[in-house]
Short mmCIF file of C-alpha atoms (C1' of nucleotides) in Angstrom, two decimals:
data_model
loop_
_atom_site.label_atom_id
_atom_site.label_comp_id
_atom_site.label_asym_id
_atom_site.label_seq_id
_atom_site.Cartn_x
_atom_site.Cartn_y
_atom_site.Cartn_z
CA MET A 1 -79.16 51.63 33.85
CA LYS A 2 -82.43 51.23 35.64
CA GLY A 3 -83.49 54.33 33.77
CA ASP A 4 -82.68 52.87 30.37
CA PRO A 5 -83.77 49.32 29.65
CA SER A 6 -82.33 49.38 26.15
CA ALA A 7 -78.86 50.04 27.54
CA LEU A 8 -79.22 46.85 29.57
CA LEU A 9 -80.09 44.95 26.42
CA ALA A 10 -77.27 46.60 24.47
CA ARG A 11 -74.84 45.58 27.15
CA LYS A 12 -75.99 41.99 27.04
CA LEU A 13 -75.83 41.79 23.26
CA SER A 14 -72.44 43.43 23.09
CA LEU A 15 -71.01 40.59 25.12
CA HIS A 16 -70.99 38.68 21.84
CA THR A 17 -70.82 41.27 19.07
CA PRO A 18 -69.74 44.86 19.22
CA LEU A 19 -72.69 47.13 18.46
CA SER A 20 -72.42 50.21 16.29
CA GLU A 21 -73.73 53.53 17.51
CA ALA A 22 -76.54 53.25 14.97
CA GLU A 23 -77.53 49.89 16.39
CA ARG A 24 -77.48 51.19 19.93
CA ALA A 25 -79.61 54.11 18.86
CA ALA A 26 -82.03 51.75 17.16
CA LEU A 27 -82.32 49.73 20.35
CA GLY A 28 -83.06 52.96 22.16
CA GLN A 29 -86.04 53.45 19.85
CA LEU A 30 -87.56 50.28 21.28
CA LEU A 31 -88.76 52.20 24.29
CA ALA A 32 -92.06 50.74 25.39
CA ARG A 33 -94.11 50.97 28.53
CA LEU A 34 -92.45 49.44 31.57
CA GLN A 35 -94.69 46.95 33.25
CA PRO A 36 -94.26 46.02 36.91
CA LEU A 37 -95.26 42.53 38.00
CA ARG A 38 -95.87 41.16 41.47
CA ASN A 39 -94.32 37.88 42.55
CA GLY A 40 -96.01 34.99 40.82
CA GLU A 41 -97.98 37.17 38.44
CA THR A 42 -98.53 35.62 35.02
CA LEU A 43 -97.30 37.69 32.10
CA ALA A 44 -98.34 35.22 29.41
CA ALA A 45 -100.21 31.94 29.58
CA LYS A 46 -100.28 28.73 27.60
CA GLY A 47 -102.32 29.23 24.44
CA ASP A 48 -101.56 32.93 24.09
CA PRO A 49 -100.44 34.17 20.69
CA LEU A 50 -96.69 34.67 20.37
CA ASP A 51 -96.91 38.24 19.13
CA ILE A 52 -94.88 39.87 21.87
CA ALA A 53 -91.33 39.66 23.10
CA THR A 54 -90.34 40.70 26.60
CA LEU A 55 -87.25 42.37 27.93
CA VAL A 56 -86.56 41.65 31.58
CA VAL A 57 -85.57 44.93 33.20
CA GLU A 58 -85.54 44.16 36.90
CA GLY A 59 -86.15 41.03 38.94
CA MET A 60 -86.65 37.72 37.14
CA LEU A 61 -89.10 35.84 34.97
CA CYS A 62 -89.54 32.11 34.68
CA ARG A 63 -90.90 29.98 31.89
CA ALA A 64 -93.04 27.19 33.35
CA LYS A 65 -95.32 24.29 32.50
CA MET A 66 -97.87 22.58 34.68
CA LEU A 67 -99.42 19.13 34.69
CA SER A 68 -103.13 18.73 35.17
CA ASP A 69 -102.73 17.66 38.79
CA GLY A 70 -100.72 20.75 39.70
CA ARG A 71 -97.18 19.48 39.42
CA ARG A 72 -95.12 22.35 38.05
CA GLN A 73 -91.80 22.54 36.26
CA ILE A 74 -89.80 25.68 35.65
CA LEU A 75 -88.11 25.52 32.24
CA SER A 76 -86.00 28.66 32.21
CA LEU A 77 -85.04 31.50 34.46
CA LEU A 78 -84.77 34.86 32.72
CA LEU A 79 -82.52 37.59 34.08
CA PRO A 80 -82.37 41.33 33.53
CA GLY A 81 -81.15 41.96 29.99
CA ASP A 82 -82.71 38.76 28.65
CA LEU A 83 -84.98 39.29 25.67
CA VAL A 84 -87.61 36.58 25.94
CA ASP A 85 -89.33 35.05 22.91
CA ALA A 86 -87.52 36.99 20.21
CA HIS A 87 -88.50 35.37 16.88
CA ALA A 88 -91.05 33.18 18.63
CA SER A 89 -93.72 34.46 16.24
CA LEU A 90 -92.55 31.71 13.89
CA LEU A 91 -94.79 29.54 16.05
CA ARG A 92 -98.48 30.15 16.53
CA ARG A 93 -99.32 29.75 20.17
CA ARG A 94 -97.42 29.58 23.37
CA ASP A 95 -97.14 26.14 24.96
CA ASP A 96 -95.74 27.37 28.25
CA SER A 97 -96.26 30.36 30.51
CA LEU A 98 -94.20 33.29 31.73
CA GLU A 99 -94.38 34.27 35.37
CA ALA A 100 -92.67 36.82 37.57
CA VAL A 101 -90.16 35.59 40.14
CA GLY A 102 -90.26 38.16 42.89
CA ALA A 103 -91.15 41.76 42.13
CA THR A 104 -90.22 42.26 38.52
CA VAL A 105 -90.24 44.94 35.83
CA VAL A 106 -90.47 44.06 32.16
CA MET A 107 -90.73 45.91 28.88
CA VAL A 108 -93.16 44.33 26.45
CA VAL A 109 -92.26 44.74 22.77
CA PRO A 110 -94.51 43.75 19.86
CA GLN A 111 -92.82 41.23 17.57
CA SER A 112 -93.61 43.53 14.68
CA ARG A 113 -91.36 46.22 16.12
CA LEU A 114 -88.54 43.77 16.59
CA ALA A 115 -88.99 42.57 13.03
CA ALA A 116 -88.83 46.13 11.72
CA LEU A 117 -85.68 46.73 13.70
CA GLU A 118 -84.07 43.59 12.33
CA GLN A 119 -84.99 44.58 8.81
CA THR A 120 -82.75 47.64 9.01
CA HIS A 121 -80.13 46.12 11.32
CA PRO A 122 -79.38 42.52 10.34
CA ASN A 123 -76.65 42.47 12.94
CA LEU A 124 -79.27 42.85 15.64
CA ARG A 125 -81.25 40.01 14.15
CA ASP A 126 -78.26 37.71 14.59
CA ALA A 127 -77.71 39.00 18.09
CA PHE A 128 -81.30 38.26 19.08
CA LEU A 129 -81.11 34.83 17.50
CA ARG A 130 -77.90 34.07 19.33
CA GLU A 131 -79.57 34.85 22.64
CA ALA A 132 -82.41 32.52 21.75
CA PHE A 133 -80.00 29.72 20.93
CA ILE A 134 -78.20 30.24 24.20
CA GLU A 135 -81.50 29.91 26.05
CA THR A 136 -81.94 26.63 24.20
CA ALA A 137 -78.48 25.44 25.21
CA ILE A 138 -79.36 26.23 28.81
CA ALA A 139 -82.63 24.31 28.54
CA ARG A 140 -80.67 21.29 27.33
CA GLU A 141 -78.29 21.54 30.25
CA TRP A 142 -81.33 21.56 32.49
CA VAL A 143 -82.50 18.27 31.02
CA LEU A 144 -79.16 16.86 32.15
CA ASN A 145 -79.45 18.61 35.50
CA VAL A 146 -82.88 17.22 36.24
CA GLY A 147 -82.37 13.84 34.61
CA ARG A 148 -78.95 12.73 35.72
CA ARG A 149 -77.64 14.82 38.60
CA ASN A 150 -78.65 14.13 42.18
CA ALA A 151 -80.28 16.86 44.23
CA ARG A 152 -77.09 18.23 45.73
CA GLU A 153 -75.22 18.40 42.43
CA ALA A 154 -78.22 19.82 40.62
CA LEU A 155 -78.80 22.59 43.15
CA ALA A 156 -75.14 23.52 43.25
CA HIS A 157 -75.09 23.52 39.47
CA LEU A 158 -78.07 25.82 39.20
CA LEU A 159 -76.51 28.22 41.69
CA CYS A 160 -73.26 28.25 39.70
CA GLU A 161 -75.20 28.93 36.53
CA LEU A 162 -77.12 31.83 38.02
CA HIS A 163 -73.99 33.27 39.56
CA THR A 164 -72.21 33.18 36.21
CA ARG A 165 -75.14 34.63 34.31
CA PHE A 166 -75.71 37.43 36.83
CA GLU A 167 -72.03 38.22 36.73
CA ALA A 168 -72.05 38.43 32.94
CA VAL A 169 -74.53 41.28 33.07
CA GLY A 170 -72.83 43.04 35.96
CA LEU A 171 -75.38 42.09 38.60
CA ALA A 172 -73.10 39.96 40.72
CA THR A 173 -69.71 40.31 42.34
CA ALA A 174 -67.26 37.44 42.34
CA ASP A 175 -68.80 36.05 45.51
CA GLU A 176 -72.34 37.34 45.85
CA PHE A 177 -75.54 37.86 43.88
CA ARG A 178 -79.14 38.94 44.35
CA PHE A 179 -81.57 36.11 44.70
CA PRO A 180 -85.31 36.72 44.38
CA LEU A 181 -86.21 33.03 44.14
CA LYS A 182 -88.31 31.30 46.79
CA GLN A 183 -87.40 27.73 47.69
CA GLN A 184 -90.46 26.59 45.77
CA HIS A 185 -88.98 28.13 42.62
CA LEU A 186 -85.76 26.20 43.09
CA ALA A 187 -87.69 23.01 43.73
CA ASP A 188 -89.78 23.52 40.60
CA ALA A 189 -86.69 24.26 38.54
CA LEU A 190 -84.96 21.10 39.74
CA GLY A 191 -87.91 18.73 39.76
CA LEU A 192 -87.74 18.27 43.53
CA SER A 193 -90.23 18.67 46.36
CA ASN A 194 -89.87 21.92 48.28
CA ILE A 195 -89.19 19.92 51.43
CA HIS A 196 -86.32 17.96 49.98
CA LEU A 197 -84.96 21.09 48.39
CA ASN A 198 -84.93 22.72 51.80
CA ARG A 199 -82.84 19.89 53.22
CA VAL A 200 -80.34 19.98 50.39
CA LEU A 201 -80.06 23.73 50.72
CA ARG A 202 -79.31 23.29 54.39
CA GLN A 203 -76.71 20.69 53.51
CA LEU A 204 -74.91 23.15 51.23
CA ARG A 205 -75.06 25.75 53.99
CA ASP A 206 -73.70 23.32 56.56
CA GLU A 207 -70.82 22.59 54.20
CA ARG A 208 -70.17 26.34 53.99
CA LEU A 209 -70.59 26.22 50.22
CA ILE A 210 -73.20 28.96 50.33
CA VAL A 211 -74.45 31.55 52.77
CA LEU A 212 -78.06 32.64 52.43
CA GLY A 213 -78.87 36.25 53.18
CA ARG A 214 -82.25 37.88 53.07
CA ARG A 215 -82.48 38.11 49.31
CA TRP A 216 -78.86 37.37 48.53
CA VAL A 217 -76.62 34.39 48.13
CA THR A 218 -72.97 34.56 49.13
CA VAL A 219 -70.49 32.06 47.76
CA PRO A 220 -67.50 32.04 50.09
CA ASP A 221 -65.55 29.48 48.06
CA ARG A 222 -66.62 29.56 44.46
CA PRO A 223 -64.26 26.86 43.19
CA ALA A 224 -65.59 24.53 45.87
CA LEU A 225 -69.18 25.14 44.82
CA CYS A 226 -68.30 24.63 41.15
CA ALA A 227 -66.52 21.42 42.07
CA ALA A 228 -69.54 20.15 43.98
CA ALA A 229 -71.62 20.80 40.88
CA HIS A 230 -69.02 19.62 38.37
CA PHE A 231 -69.86 22.94 36.78
CA GLU A 232 -68.47 23.75 33.35
CA GLY A 233 -69.86 26.92 31.90
CA ASP A 234 -69.29 26.16 28.23
CA TYR A 235 -73.01 25.70 27.60
CA LEU A 236 -73.60 29.34 28.52
CA HIS A 237 -71.53 30.30 25.48
CA LEU A 238 -70.03 33.35 27.08
CA PRO A 239 -67.46 35.02 24.85
CA THR A 240 -64.43 35.28 27.11
CA ASP A 241 -64.31 31.93 28.77
CA ARG A 242 -65.03 33.54 32.03
CA ALA A 243 -67.26 30.57 32.67
CA ALA A 244 -65.51 27.45 33.90
CA MET B 1 -87.89 9.40 -1.15
CA LYS B 2 -84.98 7.37 0.09
CA GLY B 3 -83.32 8.38 -3.16
CA ASP B 4 -83.83 12.09 -2.56
CA PRO B 5 -83.01 13.47 0.86
CA SER B 6 -84.00 17.00 -0.09
CA ALA B 7 -87.53 15.84 -0.87
CA LEU B 8 -87.72 14.52 2.69
CA LEU B 9 -86.67 17.91 3.99
CA ALA B 10 -89.04 19.72 1.65
CA ARG B 11 -91.88 17.56 2.88
CA LYS B 12 -91.07 18.35 6.49
CA LEU B 13 -90.78 22.09 5.90
CA SER B 14 -93.95 22.22 3.84
CA LEU B 15 -95.91 21.03 6.84
CA HIS B 16 -95.71 24.62 8.03
CA THR B 17 -95.28 26.78 4.93
CA PRO B 18 -96.02 25.98 1.34
CA LEU B 19 -92.78 25.93 -0.65
CA SER B 20 -92.49 27.40 -4.11
CA GLU B 21 -91.02 25.39 -6.94
CA ALA B 22 -87.96 27.62 -6.84
CA GLU B 23 -87.49 26.85 -3.17
CA ARG B 24 -87.83 23.13 -3.70
CA ALA B 25 -85.31 23.34 -6.50
CA ALA B 26 -82.94 25.26 -4.25
CA LEU B 27 -83.25 22.56 -1.60
CA GLY B 28 -82.41 20.03 -4.29
CA GLN B 29 -79.16 21.88 -4.85
CA LEU B 30 -78.15 21.03 -1.29
CA LEU B 31 -77.15 17.54 -2.40
CA ALA B 32 -74.15 16.46 -0.38
CA ARG B 33 -72.48 13.16 0.31
CA LEU B 34 -74.64 10.70 2.20
CA GLN B 35 -72.87 9.38 5.25
CA PRO B 36 -73.83 6.07 6.85
CA LEU B 37 -73.33 5.66 10.60
CA ARG B 38 -73.28 2.53 12.70
CA ASN B 39 -75.25 2.34 15.94
CA GLY B 40 -73.65 4.50 18.60
CA GLU B 41 -71.21 6.16 16.23
CA THR B 42 -70.42 9.77 17.09
CA LEU B 43 -71.05 12.27 14.32
CA ALA B 44 -69.96 15.32 16.28
CA ALA B 45 -68.45 15.67 19.73
CA LYS B 46 -68.45 18.30 22.45
CA GLY B 47 -66.00 21.05 21.56
CA ASP B 48 -66.36 20.65 17.80
CA PRO B 49 -66.93 23.81 15.77
CA LEU B 50 -70.54 24.39 14.75
CA ASP B 51 -69.81 24.78 11.07
CA ILE B 52 -72.01 21.98 9.78
CA ALA B 53 -75.68 21.17 9.81
CA THR B 54 -76.97 17.63 9.39
CA LEU B 55 -80.03 16.27 7.67
CA VAL B 56 -81.21 12.95 9.04
CA VAL B 57 -82.07 10.76 6.07
CA GLU B 58 -82.64 7.34 7.59
CA GLY B 59 -82.58 5.99 11.11
CA MET B 60 -82.19 8.41 14.02
CA LEU B 61 -79.70 10.68 15.70
CA CYS B 62 -79.58 11.73 19.31
CA ARG B 63 -78.11 14.78 20.98
CA ALA B 64 -76.47 13.77 24.25
CA LYS B 65 -74.40 15.01 27.18
CA MET B 66 -72.33 13.01 29.61
CA LEU B 67 -71.14 13.60 33.15
CA SER B 68 -67.56 12.87 34.10
CA ASP B 69 -68.51 9.62 35.83
CA GLY B 70 -70.29 8.25 32.79
CA ARG B 71 -73.90 9.15 33.52
CA ARG B 72 -75.46 10.05 30.20
CA GLN B 73 -78.50 12.09 29.22
CA ILE B 74 -80.10 12.18 25.80
CA LEU B 75 -81.35 15.69 25.05
CA SER B 76 -83.12 15.26 21.72
CA LEU B 77 -84.07 12.53 19.32
CA LEU B 78 -83.79 13.53 15.67
CA LEU B 79 -85.91 11.82 13.01
CA PRO B 80 -85.62 11.56 9.26
CA GLY B 81 -86.35 14.97 7.76
CA ASP B 82 -84.94 16.82 10.76
CA LEU B 83 -82.29 19.38 9.91
CA VAL B 84 -79.99 19.45 12.93
CA ASP B 85 -78.07 22.56 14.01
CA ALA B 86 -79.34 24.94 11.34
CA HIS B 87 -78.14 28.42 12.36
CA ALA B 88 -76.04 26.96 15.14
CA SER B 89 -72.98 28.72 13.75
CA LEU B 90 -74.13 31.72 15.77
CA LEU B 91 -72.39 29.88 18.61
CA ARG B 92 -68.73 28.91 18.57
CA ARG B 93 -68.38 25.39 19.81
CA ARG B 94 -70.68 22.49 20.40
CA ASP B 95 -71.49 21.75 24.04
CA ASP B 96 -73.15 18.41 23.35
CA SER B 97 -72.61 15.50 20.98
CA LEU B 98 -74.51 13.88 18.13
CA GLU B 99 -74.68 10.10 17.96
CA ALA B 100 -76.39 7.60 15.73
CA VAL B 101 -79.31 5.61 17.15
CA GLY B 102 -79.29 2.37 15.22
CA ALA B 103 -77.95 2.24 11.68
CA THR B 104 -78.39 5.73 10.34
CA VAL B 105 -77.78 7.74 7.20
CA VAL B 106 -77.19 11.48 7.30
CA MET B 107 -76.35 14.23 4.87
CA VAL B 108 -73.82 16.72 6.19
CA VAL B 109 -74.22 20.29 4.94
CA PRO B 110 -71.75 23.11 5.57
CA GLN B 111 -73.38 26.05 7.35
CA SER B 112 -72.02 28.30 4.60
CA ARG B 113 -74.16 26.51 2.01
CA LEU B 114 -77.24 26.87 4.16
CA ALA B 115 -76.46 30.55 4.65
CA ALA B 116 -76.13 31.08 0.91
CA LEU B 117 -79.42 29.33 0.35
CA GLU B 118 -81.14 31.51 2.91
CA GLN B 119 -79.71 34.62 1.35
CA THR B 120 -81.64 34.01 -1.83
CA HIS B 121 -84.66 32.34 -0.23
CA PRO B 122 -85.64 34.13 2.97
CA ASN B 123 -88.65 31.90 3.22
CA LEU B 124 -86.37 28.93 3.73
CA ARG B 125 -84.51 30.78 6.42
CA ASP B 126 -87.73 31.16 8.37
CA ALA B 127 -88.58 27.53 7.76
CA PHE B 128 -85.22 26.37 9.13
CA LEU B 129 -85.54 28.66 12.10
CA ARG B 130 -89.01 27.39 12.82
CA GLU B 131 -87.71 23.83 12.95
CA ALA B 132 -85.01 24.92 15.38
CA PHE B 133 -87.57 26.57 17.63
CA ILE B 134 -89.69 23.46 17.58
CA GLU B 135 -86.70 21.41 18.69
CA THR B 136 -86.36 23.88 21.54
CA ALA B 137 -90.01 23.50 22.48
CA ILE B 138 -89.50 19.74 22.56
CA ALA B 139 -86.43 20.09 24.76
CA ARG B 140 -88.50 22.12 27.20
CA GLU B 141 -91.20 19.47 27.28
CA TRP B 142 -88.46 16.98 28.11
CA VAL B 143 -87.46 19.03 31.12
CA LEU B 144 -91.03 18.57 32.32
CA ASN B 145 -91.00 14.91 31.35
CA VAL B 146 -87.83 14.17 33.27
CA GLY B 147 -88.48 16.55 36.16
CA ARG B 148 -92.11 16.03 37.05
CA ARG B 149 -93.55 12.91 35.45
CA ASN B 150 -93.05 9.49 36.98
CA ALA B 151 -91.43 6.74 34.95
CA ARG B 152 -94.64 5.30 33.55
CA GLU B 153 -96.04 8.65 32.47
CA ALA B 154 -92.71 9.79 31.08
CA LEU B 155 -92.18 6.67 29.00
CA ALA B 156 -95.71 6.73 27.66
CA HIS B 157 -95.30 10.42 26.87
CA LEU B 158 -92.09 9.87 24.95
CA LEU B 159 -93.70 7.08 22.95
CA CYS B 160 -96.67 9.31 22.11
CA GLU B 161 -94.30 12.06 21.01
CA LEU B 162 -92.29 9.78 18.75
CA HIS B 163 -95.44 8.28 17.29
CA THR B 164 -96.79 11.72 16.46
CA ARG B 165 -93.51 12.96 15.02
CA PHE B 166 -92.99 9.85 12.89
CA GLU B 167 -96.54 10.14 11.66
CA ALA B 168 -96.03 13.78 10.68
CA VAL B 169 -93.31 12.78 8.24
CA GLY B 170 -95.17 9.77 6.93
CA LEU B 171 -93.09 7.15 8.71
CA ALA B 172 -95.80 5.76 10.94
CA THR B 173 -99.31 4.45 10.52
CA ALA B 174 -102.01 5.34 13.02
CA ASP B 175 -101.01 2.40 15.20
CA GLU B 176 -97.42 1.44 14.46
CA PHE B 177 -93.96 2.92 13.92
CA ARG B 178 -90.37 1.86 13.44
CA PHE B 179 -88.29 1.91 16.55
CA PRO B 180 -84.50 1.70 16.34
CA LEU B 181 -83.95 2.65 19.99
CA LYS B 182 -82.39 0.26 22.47
CA GLN B 183 -83.74 0.26 26.01
CA GLN B 184 -80.60 2.06 27.11
CA HIS B 185 -81.52 4.93 24.78
CA LEU B 186 -84.95 5.22 26.34
CA ALA B 187 -83.42 5.11 29.81
CA ASP B 188 -80.93 7.84 28.93
CA ALA B 189 -83.67 9.98 27.38
CA LEU B 190 -85.83 9.69 30.49
CA GLY B 191 -83.15 9.91 33.16
CA LEU B 192 -83.85 6.37 34.39
CA SER B 193 -81.71 3.29 34.94
CA ASN B 194 -81.98 0.74 32.14
CA ILE B 195 -83.26 -1.79 34.64
CA HIS B 196 -86.12 0.34 35.87
CA LEU B 197 -86.91 1.31 32.32
CA ASN B 198 -87.19 -2.37 31.45
CA ARG B 199 -89.71 -2.91 34.23
CA VAL B 200 -91.82 0.08 33.26
CA LEU B 201 -91.77 -1.05 29.64
CA ARG B 202 -93.01 -4.45 30.75
CA GLN B 203 -95.73 -2.76 32.75
CA LEU B 204 -96.97 -0.92 29.66
CA ARG B 205 -96.89 -4.19 27.74
CA ASP B 206 -98.80 -6.00 30.47
CA GLU B 207 -101.42 -3.27 30.33
CA ARG B 208 -101.66 -3.83 26.55
CA LEU B 209 -100.81 -0.20 25.94
CA ILE B 210 -97.96 -1.15 23.63
CA VAL B 211 -96.75 -4.23 21.77
CA LEU B 212 -93.04 -4.49 21.11
CA GLY B 213 -91.92 -6.09 17.88
CA ARG B 214 -88.35 -6.62 16.82
CA ARG B 215 -87.73 -3.07 15.70
CA TRP B 216 -91.30 -1.82 15.80
CA VAL B 217 -93.77 -0.56 18.33
CA THR B 218 -97.48 -1.21 17.92
CA VAL B 219 -100.01 0.93 19.76
CA PRO B 220 -103.27 -1.03 19.89
CA ASP B 221 -105.19 1.71 21.71
CA ARG B 222 -103.69 5.07 21.01
CA PRO B 223 -106.13 7.14 23.08
CA ALA B 224 -105.37 4.91 26.05
CA LEU B 225 -101.63 5.43 25.69
CA CYS B 226 -102.10 9.19 25.30
CA ALA B 227 -104.29 9.18 28.39
CA ALA B 228 -101.66 7.31 30.40
CA ALA B 229 -99.17 9.97 29.38
CA HIS B 230 -101.55 12.94 29.69
CA PHE B 231 -100.19 13.66 26.24
CA GLU B 232 -101.06 16.94 24.56
CA GLY B 233 -99.19 17.53 21.36
CA ASP B 234 -99.39 21.32 21.26
CA TYR B 235 -95.68 21.65 22.05
CA LEU B 236 -94.85 19.91 18.76
CA HIS B 237 -96.43 22.87 16.97
CA LEU B 238 -97.82 20.78 14.15
CA PRO B 239 -99.92 22.85 11.75
CA THR B 240 -103.17 20.91 11.63
CA ASP B 241 -103.84 20.03 15.21
CA ARG B 242 -103.33 16.42 14.39
CA ALA B 243 -101.54 16.22 17.70
CA ALA B 244 -103.72 15.88 20.80
"C1'" DC C 1 -100.71 43.44 65.27
"C1'" DG C 2 -103.08 39.70 62.83
"C1'" DG C 3 -103.20 36.92 58.90
"C1'" DT C 4 -100.92 34.93 55.34
"C1'" DT C 5 -97.01 32.87 53.22
"C1'" DA C 6 -92.33 30.82 53.44
"C1'" DT C 7 -89.19 27.89 55.80
"C1'" DT C 8 -87.90 24.18 58.88
"C1'" DT C 9 -88.03 19.70 61.11
"C1'" DG C 10 -89.53 14.76 62.06
"C1'" DA C 11 -91.41 10.25 60.84
"C1'" DC C 12 -92.62 7.22 57.45
"C1'" DC C 13 -93.14 5.44 52.79
"C1'" DG C 14 -92.34 4.32 48.00
"C1'" DA C 15 -90.17 4.96 43.50
"C1'" DC C 16 -86.16 4.15 41.62
"C1'" DT C 17 -81.15 2.45 41.89
"C1'" DT C 18 -77.58 -0.84 42.46
"C1'" DC C 19 -75.63 -5.24 42.36
"C1'" DA C 20 -75.65 -9.71 40.62
"C1'" DA C 21 -76.98 -13.38 37.91
"C1'" DC C 22 -79.39 -15.51 34.15
"C1'" DT C 23 -81.71 -15.82 29.42
"C1'" DG C 24 -82.11 -15.26 24.63
"C1'" DC C 25 -80.53 -14.09 20.27
"C1'" DA C 26 -77.45 -12.77 16.37
"C1'" DG C 27 -73.12 -13.05 14.43
"C1'" DT C 28 -68.78 -15.58 13.66
"C1'" DG C 29 -65.66 -18.85 12.98
"C1'" DG C 30 -64.45 -23.68 13.22
"C1'" DC D 1 -73.90 -27.62 11.61
"C1'" DC D 2 -72.69 -26.26 16.08
"C1'" DA D 3 -69.79 -24.06 19.75
"C1'" DC D 4 -68.31 -19.62 21.10
"C1'" DT D 5 -68.79 -14.81 21.89
"C1'" DG D 6 -70.99 -10.59 22.95
"C1'" DC D 7 -74.70 -7.66 23.53
"C1'" DA D 8 -79.60 -6.68 24.70
"C1'" DG D 9 -82.91 -7.80 27.55
"C1'" DT D 10 -84.92 -9.90 31.93
"C1'" DT D 11 -85.45 -10.94 36.76
"C1'" DG D 12 -84.64 -10.86 41.90
"C1'" DA D 13 -83.11 -8.87 46.34
"C1'" DA D 14 -81.61 -5.16 48.96
"C1'" DG D 15 -80.62 -0.40 49.67
"C1'" DT D 16 -81.16 4.75 49.07
"C1'" DC D 17 -82.73 8.99 47.57
"C1'" DG D 18 -86.28 11.72 47.50
"C1'" DG D 19 -91.55 12.12 48.27
"C1'" DT D 20 -95.58 12.65 51.35
"C1'" DC D 21 -97.95 13.86 55.47
"C1'" DA D 22 -98.14 16.59 59.47
"C1'" DA D 23 -97.00 20.20 62.42
"C1'" DA D 24 -94.17 23.89 64.35
"C1'" DT D 25 -91.59 28.12 63.67
"C1'" DA D 26 -90.17 32.23 61.25
"C1'" DA D 27 -90.65 35.91 57.92
"C1'" DC D 28 -93.48 39.01 55.40
"C1'" DC D 29 -97.32 42.49 54.59
"C1'" DG D 30 -101.01 45.25 54.92
#
DNA sequence: CGGTTATTTGACCGACTTCAACTGCAGTGG
DNA sequence: CCACTGCAGTTGAAGTCGGTCAAATAACCG
C-alpha cells in the first residue's frame, strides 16, 4: 500500500461506491512525485492559487488559519487516503493553509489532471465530490465541538472521530491507532490553550479512557470514550453504519 | 425580484460567472411552490433524506446542530439567493437541521430537477458547486471565529460577514442591513450564552460601532467595526475584492 | 552529549456561565 | 380601551472553566 498511493485512494473511495477496474486503472495513472514533508512544514499558504490537489499518503496534514497576533486554529485534519482540495479550483485563491502534522508524505496532483480524469470517469467525479462534502460535514461538527462542548467532551469527541476515520481506512484496530499529533495540534484543533489541553488529556488518562503511547493512542474501553464524548458518527457519513 | 426567485438566484450566481440567456431561462424553469416559514420552524431535520435543495427567497435560514442536553450550535446562516444543499444528495441522510430565522420564504427544489438542469447546463453545475464550496469556506472561518476569537471580536466579525454578504446580493446599503436574528441566534452562532452575548452587544453599541434598530443594524463607521473584528473578507470569495 | 522542543505542574486571573429577577413590548381577548 | 400573557431583552451577583505567566522536567535530534 505504501508503494501505491492510488490504491490507498481507491480503497477510500470504494467505501462509498464500488469502482470498476477501468476506474482503478485510471486512478493508477495519477502517479505523481511523492513529496515528503517535515513536521510543521507548510505545503500551501493563504493566498496561493488553488491549482493543485493533494493526496495524503502517509502521516497527516492539517488545514489551519491564523490571526494576526498568532492565535491559530486548525480547521481539518487530513488522513492517509484523503484527497485534499479536489474541485477547489472553482475558487481563486486559498484562504487557509496546509501544514504537515508529523513527518508526512503527500502526492501533489494538478487540478487539470483531476479534471481530465473526471471527464472520462464521471463516477470518479462524484466520488471526489462526496469526499469534499464529507470534509465539510466534519468541519460543521467541529463548529459544534469548539462552540458548545466543554474541553473534556470536545477532546474525547475528536479522539473518537480520529479513531473512526483511521479505522475506516484500515489504519487502526478496534482499540488503538497511530497518533502523530503534538498536544499543540490538539489544542489548536479544539480552540484551547496547550496547557489546559494537557490537563484535560491527563484527566482522560486518569479515568482510564485513553492510554497514551509514544506515538499511539490506546482506547481500552471504546464505548466509555464514546459516551464521554456523546459521540455519534453519522456526520462522518460512513457507508456501513460502523460509526456510532 | 420578490416576484421571481430565480432572478435572485441568477443574480447571485452571476457574481462569479456570467450567465447566458439560455442558462437564465433554464433557472426560470426551476419555479416551484414558494413555502412560507414562521420563525423557528424546522424545514428539515437530522436524519431526513437529502433529496431536496432549498432556495432562500426572503428572510433567513440557519443550519443547526443540537446536543442531547439542549445546547445548540448554529453552523451556517443562509441569505436570500443562497441555494442550500445543492449536490448534497451525494450523501444519504442529513446530519444537521434547517430552521427559519424570522419569517422566511423558501423555494424547495427536488435534487432530481437540479441534476437535470446541470445535465444540460454544465456551467450551472459549476456555479452551484462554487456556492457550496463558499459555504464550506465560511463554515471554516466560523471554526476560527468560535475557537480563537473572543466574544467581542467574534460578534463584530459575524456582523461584518453578514453586512458583506447582504451587500453582495443587494440587500444592504454601505451602512445598514436588515437583521431578522434574535439575540439567541447570535449566541448560538457564536457559541456564547445569550446573556453574555447581550452584554457584548451592548458594549459594541456603547462604543458606537453599531446601532440597533427594530429589525435593522446600522454601522456608522464600517472601517472601525471591521478593525474591531480584524475582518478580512477573502474567505467569502467575492469576485471583485469588495470584501476587505 | 548538548541544545532544542514537547510536556507537565503550580498559582493566579479573567472571560464567560449560571441563576434569578425585572423591564419592555407586541399580541390577544375581554 | 385596558388587563393579561408571553417572549425578547436587560441587569446584577456569584461561580467556574479555561487562560496566562512562570518554571521545572522529560523527550527528541543532530
